[in-house]
PDB file of C-alpha atoms in Angstrom:
ATOM      1  CA  MET A   1       0.000   0.000   0.000  1.00 57.00           C
ATOM      2  CA  ASN A   2       1.012   3.620  -0.467  1.00 53.00           C
ATOM      3  CA  ARG A   3       1.019   6.350   2.200  1.00 59.00           C
ATOM      4  CA  ALA A   4      -2.672   6.971   1.581  1.00 56.00           C
ATOM      5  CA  GLY A   5      -3.427   3.334   2.415  1.00 60.00           C
ATOM      6  CA  LYS A   6      -4.517   2.480  -1.134  1.00 64.00           C
ATOM      7  CA  VAL A   7      -3.610  -0.627  -3.085  1.00 62.00           C
ATOM      8  CA  PRO A   8      -1.533   0.704  -5.987  1.00 79.00           C
ATOM      9  CA  SER A   9      -2.464   0.258  -9.616  1.00 94.00           C
ATOM     10  CA  ALA A  10       0.087   1.726 -11.968  1.00 97.00           C
ATOM     11  CA  THR A  11      -0.806   3.632 -15.105  1.00 98.00           C
ATOM     12  CA  THR A  12       1.575   2.330 -17.739  1.00 98.00           C
ATOM     13  CA  PHE A  13       2.326   2.934 -21.410  1.00 98.00           C
ATOM     14  CA  GLU A  14       3.905   0.277 -23.618  1.00 98.00           C
ATOM     15  CA  LEU A  15       6.457   1.962 -25.882  1.00 98.00           C
ATOM     16  CA  GLY A  16       7.844  -1.068 -27.681  1.00 98.00           C
ATOM     17  CA  ASP A  17      11.389  -2.484 -27.640  1.00 98.00           C
ATOM     18  CA  GLY A  18      10.871  -3.800 -24.104  1.00 98.00           C
ATOM     19  CA  ILE A  19      10.218  -0.326 -22.647  1.00 98.00           C
ATOM     20  CA  THR A  20       7.297   0.602 -20.396  1.00 98.00           C
ATOM     21  CA  ALA A  21       6.607   4.104 -19.090  1.00 98.00           C
ATOM     22  CA  ILE A  22       5.119   4.211 -15.599  1.00 98.00           C
ATOM     23  CA  ASP A  23       3.297   7.271 -14.317  1.00 98.00           C
ATOM     24  CA  THR A  24       4.856   7.867 -10.890  1.00 98.00           C
ATOM     25  CA  GLU A  25       1.872  10.055  -9.898  1.00 97.00           C
ATOM     26  CA  TYR A  26       4.219  12.757  -8.630  1.00 96.00           C
ATOM     27  CA  VAL A  27       2.271  16.042  -8.280  1.00 94.00           C
ATOM     28  CA  ARG A  28      -0.325  15.118 -10.943  1.00 95.00           C
ATOM     29  CA  PRO A  29      -0.945  12.517 -13.651  1.00 96.00           C
ATOM     30  CA  LEU A  30       1.314  12.634 -16.719  1.00 97.00           C
ATOM     31  CA  HIS A  31       3.890  14.774 -14.964  1.00 98.00           C
ATOM     32  CA  ASP A  32       6.679  12.365 -14.001  1.00 98.00           C
ATOM     33  CA  ALA A  33       7.616   8.984 -15.482  1.00 98.00           C
ATOM     34  CA  SER A  34       9.813   6.084 -14.560  1.00 98.00           C
ATOM     35  CA  HIS A  35      10.827   3.785 -17.398  1.00 98.00           C
ATOM     36  CA  LEU A  36      11.081   0.018 -17.037  1.00 98.00           C
ATOM     37  CA  LEU A  37      13.277  -1.922 -19.453  1.00 98.00           C
ATOM     38  CA  VAL A  38      12.914  -5.686 -19.780  1.00 98.00           C
ATOM     39  CA  ASP A  39      15.279  -7.676 -21.984  1.00 98.00           C
ATOM     40  CA  SER A  40      15.940 -11.424 -22.039  1.00 97.00           C
ATOM     41  CA  GLY A  41      14.769 -11.921 -18.467  1.00 95.00           C
ATOM     42  CA  SER A  42      16.678  -8.977 -16.995  1.00 98.00           C
ATOM     43  CA  ALA A  43      15.173  -5.633 -16.047  1.00 98.00           C
ATOM     44  CA  ALA A  44      16.137  -2.092 -15.113  1.00 99.00           C
ATOM     45  CA  PHE A  45      14.402   1.091 -14.035  1.00 99.00           C
ATOM     46  CA  VAL A  46      15.390   4.557 -15.250  1.00 99.00           C
ATOM     47  CA  ASP A  47      14.458   7.094 -12.551  1.00 98.00           C
ATOM     48  CA  THR A  48      12.047   6.237  -9.768  1.00 98.00           C
ATOM     49  CA  GLY A  49       9.826   9.106  -8.706  1.00 98.00           C
ATOM     50  CA  THR A  50       9.317   9.392  -4.951  1.00 97.00           C
ATOM     51  CA  ASN A  51       8.708   6.941  -2.108  1.00 96.00           C
ATOM     52  CA  ASP A  52       4.998   7.049  -2.937  1.00 96.00           C
ATOM     53  CA  SER A  53       5.853   5.911  -6.463  1.00 97.00           C
ATOM     54  CA  VAL A  54       7.567   2.699  -5.384  1.00 98.00           C
ATOM     55  CA  PRO A  55       4.379   0.582  -5.040  1.00 97.00           C
ATOM     56  CA  LEU A  56       3.448   1.665  -8.568  1.00 98.00           C
ATOM     57  CA  LEU A  57       6.818   0.596  -9.943  1.00 98.00           C
ATOM     58  CA  LEU A  58       6.537  -2.755  -8.218  1.00 98.00           C
ATOM     59  CA  ASP A  59       3.009  -3.184  -9.575  1.00 98.00           C
ATOM     60  CA  ALA A  60       4.278  -2.520 -13.104  1.00 98.00           C
ATOM     61  CA  LEU A  61       7.035  -5.064 -12.539  1.00 97.00           C
ATOM     62  CA  ALA A  62       4.517  -7.676 -11.420  1.00 97.00           C
ATOM     63  CA  ARG A  63       2.351  -7.039 -14.480  1.00 95.00           C
ATOM     64  CA  LYS A  64       5.358  -7.804 -16.664  1.00 96.00           C
ATOM     65  CA  ALA A  65       5.846 -11.058 -14.683  1.00 97.00           C
ATOM     66  CA  VAL A  66       9.360  -9.980 -13.731  1.00 98.00           C
ATOM     67  CA  ASP A  67      10.737 -11.147 -10.401  1.00 98.00           C
ATOM     68  CA  PRO A  68      12.193  -8.249  -8.383  1.00 98.00           C
ATOM     69  CA  ALA A  69      15.341 -10.344  -8.057  1.00 98.00           C
ATOM     70  CA  ASP A  70      15.806 -10.045 -11.836  1.00 98.00           C
ATOM     71  CA  VAL A  71      16.110  -6.244 -11.759  1.00 98.00           C
ATOM     72  CA  ARG A  72      19.802  -5.580 -12.346  1.00 98.00           C
ATOM     73  CA  TYR A  73      19.961  -1.788 -12.347  1.00 98.00           C
ATOM     74  CA  VAL A  74      18.238   1.325 -11.076  1.00 99.00           C
ATOM     75  CA  PHE A  75      19.591   4.064 -13.320  1.00 99.00           C
ATOM     76  CA  LEU A  76      19.249   7.496 -11.691  1.00 98.00           C
ATOM     77  CA  THR A  77      19.831  10.178 -14.308  1.00 98.00           C
ATOM     78  CA  HIS A  78      20.465  12.684 -11.514  1.00 98.00           C
ATOM     79  CA  VAL A  79      19.641  13.052  -7.854  1.00 97.00           C
ATOM     80  CA  HIS A  80      16.829  15.630  -7.959  1.00 95.00           C
ATOM     81  CA  LEU A  81      14.143  14.056  -5.850  1.00 95.00           C
ATOM     82  CA  ASP A  82      11.394  13.859  -8.477  1.00 96.00           C
ATOM     83  CA  HIS A  83      13.818  11.494 -10.246  1.00 97.00           C
ATOM     84  CA  ALA A  84      15.570   9.746  -7.372  1.00 97.00           C
ATOM     85  CA  GLY A  85      13.623  10.384  -4.172  1.00 97.00           C
ATOM     86  CA  GLY A  86      12.205   6.864  -4.101  1.00 98.00           C
ATOM     87  CA  ALA A  87      15.419   5.082  -5.053  1.00 98.00           C
ATOM     88  CA  GLY A  88      16.474   4.077  -1.547  1.00 98.00           C
ATOM     89  CA  GLU A  89      13.028   2.656  -0.802  1.00 98.00           C
ATOM     90  CA  LEU A  90      12.867   0.868  -4.173  1.00 98.00           C
ATOM     91  CA  MET A  91      16.280  -0.750  -3.665  1.00 98.00           C
ATOM     92  CA  ARG A  92      14.971  -2.448  -0.518  1.00 98.00           C
ATOM     93  CA  HIS A  93      12.633  -4.483  -2.760  1.00 98.00           C
ATOM     94  CA  LEU A  94      15.217  -5.327  -5.439  1.00 98.00           C
ATOM     95  CA  PRO A  95      17.789  -7.616  -3.799  1.00 98.00           C
ATOM     96  CA  ASN A  96      20.180  -7.879  -6.750  1.00 98.00           C
ATOM     97  CA  ALA A  97      19.939  -4.375  -8.223  1.00 98.00           C
ATOM     98  CA  ARG A  98      22.676  -1.777  -8.268  1.00 98.00           C
ATOM     99  CA  ALA A  99      21.949   1.947  -8.326  1.00 98.00           C
ATOM    100  CA  VAL A 100      23.883   3.639 -11.125  1.00 98.00           C
ATOM    101  CA  LEU A 101      24.824   7.272 -10.457  1.00 98.00           C
ATOM    102  CA  HIS A 102      26.970  10.054 -11.841  1.00 98.00           C
ATOM    103  CA  PRO A 103      30.250  10.494  -9.915  1.00 98.00           C
ATOM    104  CA  ARG A 104      28.996  13.818  -8.523  1.00 97.00           C
ATOM    105  CA  GLY A 105      25.654  12.376  -7.444  1.00 97.00           C
ATOM    106  CA  ALA A 106      26.574   9.055  -5.852  1.00 98.00           C
ATOM    107  CA  ARG A 107      27.560  10.436  -2.461  1.00 97.00           C
ATOM    108  CA  HIS A 108      24.231  12.226  -2.117  1.00 96.00           C
ATOM    109  CA  MET A 109      22.262   8.979  -2.374  1.00 97.00           C
ATOM    110  CA  ILE A 110      24.607   7.180   0.011  1.00 98.00           C
ATOM    111  CA  ASP A 111      24.162  10.012   2.507  1.00 97.00           C
ATOM    112  CA  PRO A 112      21.213  12.199   1.459  1.00 95.00           C
ATOM    113  CA  THR A 113      21.596  14.741   4.265  1.00 95.00           C
ATOM    114  CA  LYS A 114      22.780  17.621   2.047  1.00 91.00           C
ATOM    115  CA  LEU A 115      20.338  16.655  -0.680  1.00 90.00           C
ATOM    116  CA  VAL A 116      17.458  16.884   1.783  1.00 91.00           C
ATOM    117  CA  GLN A 117      18.688  20.216   3.151  1.00 92.00           C
ATOM    118  CA  GLY A 118      18.971  21.664  -0.349  1.00 86.00           C
ATOM    119  CA  SER A 119      15.505  20.455  -1.310  1.00 88.00           C
ATOM    120  CA  ILE A 120      13.962  21.930   1.842  1.00 91.00           C
ATOM    121  CA  ALA A 121      15.576  25.248   0.912  1.00 86.00           C
ATOM    122  CA  VAL A 122      13.749  25.103  -2.437  1.00 83.00           C
ATOM    123  CA  TYR A 123      10.361  23.723  -1.382  1.00 85.00           C
ATOM    124  CA  GLY A 124      10.071  24.562   2.312  1.00 89.00           C
ATOM    125  CA  GLU A 125       9.889  22.023   5.136  1.00 91.00           C
ATOM    126  CA  GLN A 126       6.177  21.226   4.967  1.00 91.00           C
ATOM    127  CA  ALA A 127       5.972  20.884   1.187  1.00 88.00           C
ATOM    128  CA  PHE A 128       9.153  18.794   1.159  1.00 89.00           C
ATOM    129  CA  ARG A 129       7.727  16.313   3.670  1.00 90.00           C
ATOM    130  CA  GLU A 130       4.427  16.103   1.784  1.00 90.00           C
ATOM    131  CA  LEU A 131       6.150  15.512  -1.556  1.00 89.00           C
ATOM    132  CA  TYR A 132       9.042  13.285  -0.550  1.00 92.00           C
ATOM    133  CA  GLY A 133       8.694  11.933   2.977  1.00 91.00           C
ATOM    134  CA  GLU A 134      11.855  10.327   4.361  1.00 92.00           C
ATOM    135  CA  ILE A 135      14.686   9.904   1.861  1.00 95.00           C
ATOM    136  CA  ARG A 136      16.263   6.508   2.470  1.00 97.00           C
ATOM    137  CA  PRO A 137      20.001   6.159   1.834  1.00 97.00           C
ATOM    138  CA  ILE A 138      21.344   3.545  -0.558  1.00 98.00           C
ATOM    139  CA  PRO A 139      24.112   1.358   0.898  1.00 98.00           C
ATOM    140  CA  ALA A 140      27.460   2.303  -0.648  1.00 98.00           C
ATOM    141  CA  GLU A 141      28.155  -1.275  -1.706  1.00 98.00           C
ATOM    142  CA  ARG A 142      25.028  -1.203  -3.891  1.00 98.00           C
ATOM    143  CA  VAL A 143      26.010   1.993  -5.723  1.00 98.00           C
ATOM    144  CA  GLU A 144      27.869   1.915  -9.038  1.00 98.00           C
ATOM    145  CA  VAL A 145      29.462   5.125 -10.277  1.00 98.00           C
ATOM    146  CA  ALA A 146      29.058   5.492 -14.037  1.00 98.00           C
ATOM    147  CA  ALA A 147      31.936   6.871 -16.056  1.00 98.00           C
ATOM    148  CA  ASP A 148      31.243   8.886 -19.185  1.00 98.00           C
ATOM    149  CA  GLY A 149      30.890   6.423 -22.052  1.00 98.00           C
ATOM    150  CA  GLN A 150      30.560   3.400 -19.781  1.00 98.00           C
ATOM    151  CA  ALA A 151      28.390   0.606 -21.181  1.00 98.00           C
ATOM    152  CA  PHE A 152      25.959  -1.510 -19.152  1.00 98.00           C
ATOM    153  CA  ARG A 153      24.732  -4.857 -20.424  1.00 98.00           C
ATOM    154  CA  LEU A 154      21.050  -5.633 -19.884  1.00 98.00           C
ATOM    155  CA  GLY A 155      20.009  -8.892 -21.498  1.00 97.00           C
ATOM    156  CA  SER A 156      20.824  -8.569 -25.200  1.00 98.00           C
ATOM    157  CA  ARG A 157      21.146  -4.781 -25.200  1.00 98.00           C
ATOM    158  CA  GLU A 158      23.901  -2.378 -24.234  1.00 98.00           C
ATOM    159  CA  LEU A 159      23.168   0.962 -22.609  1.00 98.00           C
ATOM    160  CA  THR A 160      25.791   3.699 -22.749  1.00 98.00           C
ATOM    161  CA  CYS A 161      26.110   6.407 -20.117  1.00 98.00           C
ATOM    162  CA  LEU A 162      26.561   9.960 -21.425  1.00 98.00           C
ATOM    163  CA  HIS A 163      27.506  12.649 -18.932  1.00 98.00           C
ATOM    164  CA  THR A 164      25.339  15.678 -19.717  1.00 98.00           C
ATOM    165  CA  GLU A 165      25.615  18.869 -17.707  1.00 97.00           C
ATOM    166  CA  GLY A 166      23.534  22.007 -18.046  1.00 97.00           C
ATOM    167  CA  HIS A 167      20.527  21.046 -15.970  1.00 97.00           C
ATOM    168  CA  ALA A 168      22.737  19.649 -13.217  1.00 97.00           C
ATOM    169  CA  ARG A 169      26.417  18.755 -12.966  1.00 97.00           C
ATOM    170  CA  HIS A 170      25.486  15.312 -11.653  1.00 97.00           C
ATOM    171  CA  HIS A 171      23.392  14.357 -14.696  1.00 98.00           C
ATOM    172  CA  TYR A 172      23.784  11.592 -17.259  1.00 98.00           C
ATOM    173  CA  CYS A 173      21.660  10.172 -20.067  1.00 98.00           C
ATOM    174  CA  LEU A 174      21.451   6.624 -21.415  1.00 98.00           C
ATOM    175  CA  TRP A 175      21.821   5.831 -25.107  1.00 99.00           C
ATOM    176  CA  ASP A 176      19.885   2.673 -26.066  1.00 98.00           C
ATOM    177  CA  PRO A 177      20.668   1.533 -29.627  1.00 98.00           C
ATOM    178  CA  ALA A 178      18.049  -1.240 -29.341  1.00 98.00           C
ATOM    179  CA  SER A 179      15.282   1.378 -29.427  1.00 98.00           C
ATOM    180  CA  SER A 180      17.317   4.113 -31.124  1.00 98.00           C
ATOM    181  CA  GLY A 181      16.370   6.105 -28.047  1.00 98.00           C
ATOM    182  CA  VAL A 182      17.933   8.144 -25.273  1.00 99.00           C
ATOM    183  CA  PHE A 183      16.681   8.221 -21.692  1.00 99.00           C
ATOM    184  CA  THR A 184      17.253  11.908 -21.094  1.00 98.00           C
ATOM    185  CA  GLY A 185      16.174  12.722 -17.538  1.00 98.00           C
ATOM    186  CA  ASP A 186      15.944  16.524 -17.742  1.00 98.00           C
ATOM    187  CA  SER A 187      18.758  17.119 -20.256  1.00 98.00           C
ATOM    188  CA  PHE A 188      16.325  17.225 -23.188  1.00 98.00           C
ATOM    189  CA  GLY A 189      13.748  19.352 -21.434  1.00 98.00           C
ATOM    190  CA  ILE A 190      10.112  18.830 -20.489  1.00 98.00           C
ATOM    191  CA  SER A 191       7.246  17.877 -22.800  1.00 98.00           C
ATOM    192  CA  TYR A 192       3.878  17.446 -21.134  1.00 98.00           C
ATOM    193  CA  ARG A 193       1.412  15.434 -23.167  1.00 98.00           C
ATOM    194  CA  GLU A 194      -1.348  17.941 -22.334  1.00 97.00           C
ATOM    195  CA  LEU A 195       0.538  20.485 -24.473  1.00 97.00           C
ATOM    196  CA  ASP A 196       0.525  18.322 -27.622  1.00 98.00           C
ATOM    197  CA  THR A 197      -1.276  19.809 -30.629  1.00 98.00           C
ATOM    198  CA  ASP A 198      -1.635  18.957 -34.303  1.00 97.00           C
ATOM    199  CA  ALA A 199       1.853  20.463 -34.633  1.00 98.00           C
ATOM    200  CA  GLY A 200       3.207  17.700 -32.390  1.00 98.00           C
ATOM    201  CA  ALA A 201       4.922  17.804 -29.026  1.00 98.00           C
ATOM    202  CA  PHE A 202       5.848  21.070 -27.306  1.00 98.00           C
ATOM    203  CA  ILE A 203       9.129  21.117 -25.384  1.00 98.00           C
ATOM    204  CA  PHE A 204      10.809  23.595 -23.059  1.00 98.00           C
ATOM    205  CA  PRO A 205      13.968  23.670 -20.935  1.00 98.00           C
ATOM    206  CA  THR A 206      14.057  23.153 -17.208  1.00 98.00           C
ATOM    207  CA  THR A 207      16.341  25.591 -15.394  1.00 98.00           C
ATOM    208  CA  THR A 208      15.605  24.588 -11.817  1.00 92.00           C
ATOM    209  CA  PRO A 209      18.068  25.456  -9.040  1.00 92.00           C
ATOM    210  CA  VAL A 210      20.917  25.338  -8.439  1.00 92.00           C
ATOM    211  CA  GLN A 211      23.252  24.267 -11.258  1.00 94.00           C
ATOM    212  CA  PHE A 212      21.707  25.582 -14.484  1.00 97.00           C
ATOM    213  CA  ASP A 213      24.394  26.397 -17.062  1.00 97.00           C
ATOM    214  CA  PRO A 214      23.062  27.444 -20.485  1.00 98.00           C
ATOM    215  CA  ASP A 215      26.307  26.786 -22.352  1.00 97.00           C
ATOM    216  CA  GLU A 216      26.455  23.247 -21.004  1.00 98.00           C
ATOM    217  CA  ALA A 217      22.727  22.762 -21.634  1.00 98.00           C
ATOM    218  CA  HIS A 218      23.284  23.546 -25.322  1.00 98.00           C
ATOM    219  CA  LYS A 219      26.229  21.125 -25.419  1.00 98.00           C
ATOM    220  CA  SER A 220      24.142  18.364 -23.821  1.00 98.00           C
ATOM    221  CA  ILE A 221      21.415  18.693 -26.437  1.00 98.00           C
ATOM    222  CA  ASP A 222      24.004  18.528 -29.191  1.00 98.00           C
ATOM    223  CA  ARG A 223      25.619  15.469 -27.651  1.00 98.00           C
ATOM    224  CA  ILE A 224      22.297  13.659 -27.412  1.00 98.00           C
ATOM    225  CA  MET A 225      21.546  14.498 -31.035  1.00 98.00           C
ATOM    226  CA  SER A 226      25.006  13.340 -32.175  1.00 98.00           C
ATOM    227  CA  PHE A 227      23.737   9.761 -31.832  1.00 98.00           C
ATOM    228  CA  ALA A 228      20.932  10.494 -34.322  1.00 98.00           C
ATOM    229  CA  PRO A 229      18.270   9.075 -31.988  1.00 98.00           C
ATOM    230  CA  GLU A 230      14.739   8.506 -33.197  1.00 98.00           C
ATOM    231  CA  ARG A 231      13.189   8.816 -29.725  1.00 98.00           C
ATOM    232  CA  ALA A 232      13.834  10.553 -26.440  1.00 98.00           C
ATOM    233  CA  TYR A 233      12.389   9.150 -23.232  1.00 99.00           C
ATOM    234  CA  LEU A 234      11.896  12.140 -20.927  1.00 98.00           C
ATOM    235  CA  THR A 235      11.092  11.882 -17.256  1.00 98.00           C
ATOM    236  CA  HIS A 236       8.541  14.693 -17.842  1.00 98.00           C
ATOM    237  CA  PHE A 237       6.749  13.067 -19.748  1.00 98.00           C
ATOM    238  CA  SER A 238       8.049  10.045 -21.586  1.00 98.00           C
ATOM    239  CA  GLU A 239       8.418   9.389 -25.302  1.00 98.00           C
ATOM    240  CA  VAL A 240       8.826  12.129 -27.900  1.00 98.00           C
ATOM    241  CA  ARG A 241       9.909  11.889 -31.521  1.00 98.00           C
ATOM    242  CA  ASP A 242      10.609  14.482 -34.237  1.00 98.00           C
ATOM    243  CA  LEU A 243      13.799  15.174 -32.310  1.00 98.00           C
ATOM    244  CA  PRO A 244      15.549  17.553 -34.740  1.00 98.00           C
ATOM    245  CA  ARG A 245      12.635  20.000 -34.434  1.00 98.00           C
ATOM    246  CA  LEU A 246      12.470  19.611 -30.671  1.00 98.00           C
ATOM    247  CA  ALA A 247      16.224  20.075 -30.289  1.00 98.00           C
ATOM    248  CA  ALA A 248      16.050  23.311 -32.296  1.00 98.00           C
ATOM    249  CA  ASP A 249      13.136  24.491 -30.145  1.00 98.00           C
ATOM    250  CA  LEU A 250      15.083  23.718 -26.971  1.00 98.00           C
ATOM    251  CA  HIS A 251      18.141  25.645 -28.151  1.00 98.00           C
ATOM    252  CA  ARG A 252      15.975  28.644 -29.004  1.00 98.00           C
ATOM    253  CA  ARG A 253      14.043  28.534 -25.741  1.00 98.00           C
ATOM    254  CA  ILE A 254      17.171  28.217 -23.605  1.00 98.00           C
ATOM    255  CA  ASP A 255      18.327  31.440 -25.240  1.00 98.00           C
ATOM    256  CA  GLY A 256      14.877  32.926 -24.627  1.00 98.00           C
ATOM    257  CA  PHE A 257      15.006  32.062 -20.922  1.00 98.00           C
ATOM    258  CA  VAL A 258      18.517  33.504 -20.612  1.00 98.00           C
ATOM    259  CA  ALA A 259      17.463  36.738 -22.335  1.00 98.00           C
ATOM    260  CA  ILE A 260      14.553  37.128 -19.913  1.00 98.00           C
ATOM    261  CA  ALA A 261      16.832  36.573 -16.919  1.00 97.00           C
ATOM    262  CA  ARG A 262      19.353  39.167 -18.083  1.00 97.00           C
ATOM    263  CA  ARG A 263      16.668  41.672 -19.049  1.00 97.00           C
ATOM    264  CA  HIS A 264      15.234  41.604 -15.528  1.00 97.00           C
ATOM    265  CA  ALA A 265      18.491  41.103 -13.622  1.00 96.00           C
ATOM    266  CA  ASP A 266      18.312  44.509 -11.944  1.00 95.00           C
ATOM    267  CA  ALA A 267      14.555  44.833 -11.609  1.00 95.00           C
ATOM    268  CA  ALA A 268      13.319  46.146  -8.277  1.00 94.00           C
ATOM    269  CA  ASP A 269      11.092  43.098  -7.858  1.00 96.00           C
ATOM    270  CA  ARG A 270      13.198  40.711  -9.896  1.00 97.00           C
ATOM    271  CA  THR A 271      11.473  37.460  -8.965  1.00 98.00           C
ATOM    272  CA  ARG A 272       7.988  38.700  -9.809  1.00 98.00           C
ATOM    273  CA  ALA A 273       9.149  40.369 -13.018  1.00 98.00           C
ATOM    274  CA  MET A 274      10.937  37.243 -14.196  1.00 98.00           C
ATOM    275  CA  ARG A 275       8.025  34.962 -13.374  1.00 98.00           C
ATOM    276  CA  GLU A 276       5.622  37.158 -15.306  1.00 98.00           C
ATOM    277  CA  ALA A 277       7.985  37.405 -18.260  1.00 98.00           C
ATOM    278  CA  LEU A 278       8.632  33.643 -18.337  1.00 98.00           C
ATOM    279  CA  PHE A 279       4.940  32.870 -18.196  1.00 98.00           C
ATOM    280  CA  GLY A 280       4.233  35.371 -20.961  1.00 97.00           C
ATOM    281  CA  TYR A 281       7.027  33.915 -23.098  1.00 98.00           C
ATOM    282  CA  MET A 282       5.697  30.379 -22.641  1.00 98.00           C
ATOM    283  CA  GLN A 283       2.148  31.521 -23.362  1.00 97.00           C
ATOM    284  CA  ALA A 284       3.232  33.129 -26.640  1.00 97.00           C
ATOM    285  CA  GLU A 285       5.254  30.074 -27.651  1.00 98.00           C
ATOM    286  CA  LEU A 286       2.332  27.766 -26.915  1.00 98.00           C
ATOM    287  CA  GLU A 287      -0.116  29.932 -28.819  1.00 97.00           C
ATOM    288  CA  ALA A 288       2.216  29.778 -31.823  1.00 97.00           C
ATOM    289  CA  HIS A 289       2.194  26.003 -31.355  1.00 98.00           C
ATOM    290  CA  GLY A 290      -1.608  25.989 -31.569  1.00 97.00           C
ATOM    291  CA  PHE A 291      -2.314  25.494 -27.856  1.00 96.00           C
ATOM    292  CA  ARG A 292      -4.945  27.984 -26.668  1.00 90.00           C
ATOM    293  CA  PRO A 293      -6.851  26.590 -23.674  1.00 90.00           C
ATOM    294  CA  GLY A 294      -7.044  29.870 -21.785  1.00 89.00           C
ATOM    295  CA  GLU A 295      -4.797  31.509 -19.213  1.00 91.00           C
ATOM    296  CA  ALA A 296      -6.256  29.687 -16.199  1.00 95.00           C
ATOM    297  CA  ARG A 297      -5.379  26.283 -17.659  1.00 95.00           C
ATOM    298  CA  LEU A 298      -1.909  27.478 -18.555  1.00 95.00           C
ATOM    299  CA  HIS A 299      -1.329  28.615 -14.989  1.00 96.00           C
ATOM    300  CA  GLU A 300      -2.476  25.215 -13.777  1.00 95.00           C
ATOM    301  CA  LEU A 301      -0.010  23.423 -16.036  1.00 96.00           C
ATOM    302  CA  LEU A 302       2.982  25.765 -15.901  1.00 97.00           C
ATOM    303  CA  ASP A 303       3.089  27.776 -12.663  1.00 97.00           C
ATOM    304  CA  ALA A 304       5.201  25.240 -10.776  1.00 95.00           C
ATOM    305  CA  ASP A 305       7.739  25.081 -13.606  1.00 97.00           C
ATOM    306  CA  VAL A 306       7.801  28.869 -13.974  1.00 98.00           C
ATOM    307  CA  ARG A 307       8.451  29.259 -10.248  1.00 96.00           C
ATOM    308  CA  LEU A 308      11.283  26.700 -10.163  1.00 95.00           C
ATOM    309  CA  ASN A 309      12.801  27.892 -13.435  1.00 98.00           C
ATOM    310  CA  THR A 310      12.837  31.453 -12.123  1.00 98.00           C
ATOM    311  CA  MET A 311      14.653  30.292  -8.997  1.00 95.00           C
ATOM    312  CA  GLY A 312      17.243  28.516 -11.126  1.00 96.00           C
ATOM    313  CA  LEU A 313      17.737  31.486 -13.426  1.00 98.00           C
ATOM    314  CA  GLU A 314      18.130  33.846 -10.478  1.00 97.00           C
ATOM    315  CA  HIS A 315      20.755  31.580  -8.932  1.00 95.00           C
ATOM    316  CA  TRP A 316      22.573  31.508 -12.277  1.00 97.00           C
ATOM    317  CA  LEU A 317      22.455  35.316 -12.498  1.00 96.00           C
ATOM    318  CA  ASP A 318      23.882  35.635  -9.014  1.00 95.00           C
ATOM    319  CA  HIS A 319      26.746  33.237  -9.760  1.00 93.00           C
ATOM    320  CA  GLY A 320      28.208  34.717 -12.911  1.00 88.00           C
ATOM    321  CA  GLY A 321      25.302  34.675 -15.342  1.00 84.00           C
ATOM    322  CA  ARG A 322      25.106  38.421 -15.850  1.00 72.00           C
ATOM    323  CA  GLN A 323      28.057  38.524 -18.276  1.00 67.00           C
TER     324      GLN A 323
END
């Protein structure tokens, strides 16, 4: 059962090539996904959601008739808690799995004290506890640090770790030739399915605190695209195609976010001014994309991202981003 005392029933999406997207039910439906890979009797998760997501992941595993003992890896693209908050709890149910982390992120899952403190600074104590609960550490002997370019064998497929900064310095992606896809975490932005139109998917960067670096974000997109993938599997939210168009949109919108930050860097009420400008920018971009549900619906879908992206942009401004 989950914290609400309900028997979990996961919402899943079969994507082909042994890949299943699982709605972690973080914040709202279709906001945050974990991906389950099954190949030749072995399995792996990419990102986990929160502690409340773990029963859903285990339910999805049971539906695929996979024994938890056959899960070899829990790949954590980075240690932000919407991606990795449930990892310690999940590992308790997967006796043979190893958690795969970037060299800069591993220590924070072994001892999450600083990670928790940083997240409380962003969300506040009460909201943090409601969203994430208690972050369980992962025993050091069950953590594998992934080098850039390191390959991991899962059944008949090979997954290659690509270090990708920009969103966070402790971020990596996974290149999966079997699906011609990349599991991108947050390095290829956010694309909520509610924003899809006849023009296709809409994508935008995530500049959440505290390590946003636009130059590195551009480089990460280019590195992902250098593999000529046909699909990207985003944590927010799952599969997108038409990647050349989306990559171009991301590059342009990163520059748009940066321009807004610099334009309002010295505003008297900088935070409010930047939030309003970011929301207006996103509204105009979505209208051009053919998405016109009304301002109230846009606030419902985007306010949390606008707030966090503003925080990240302000931190970047205050740590050298004004040049």
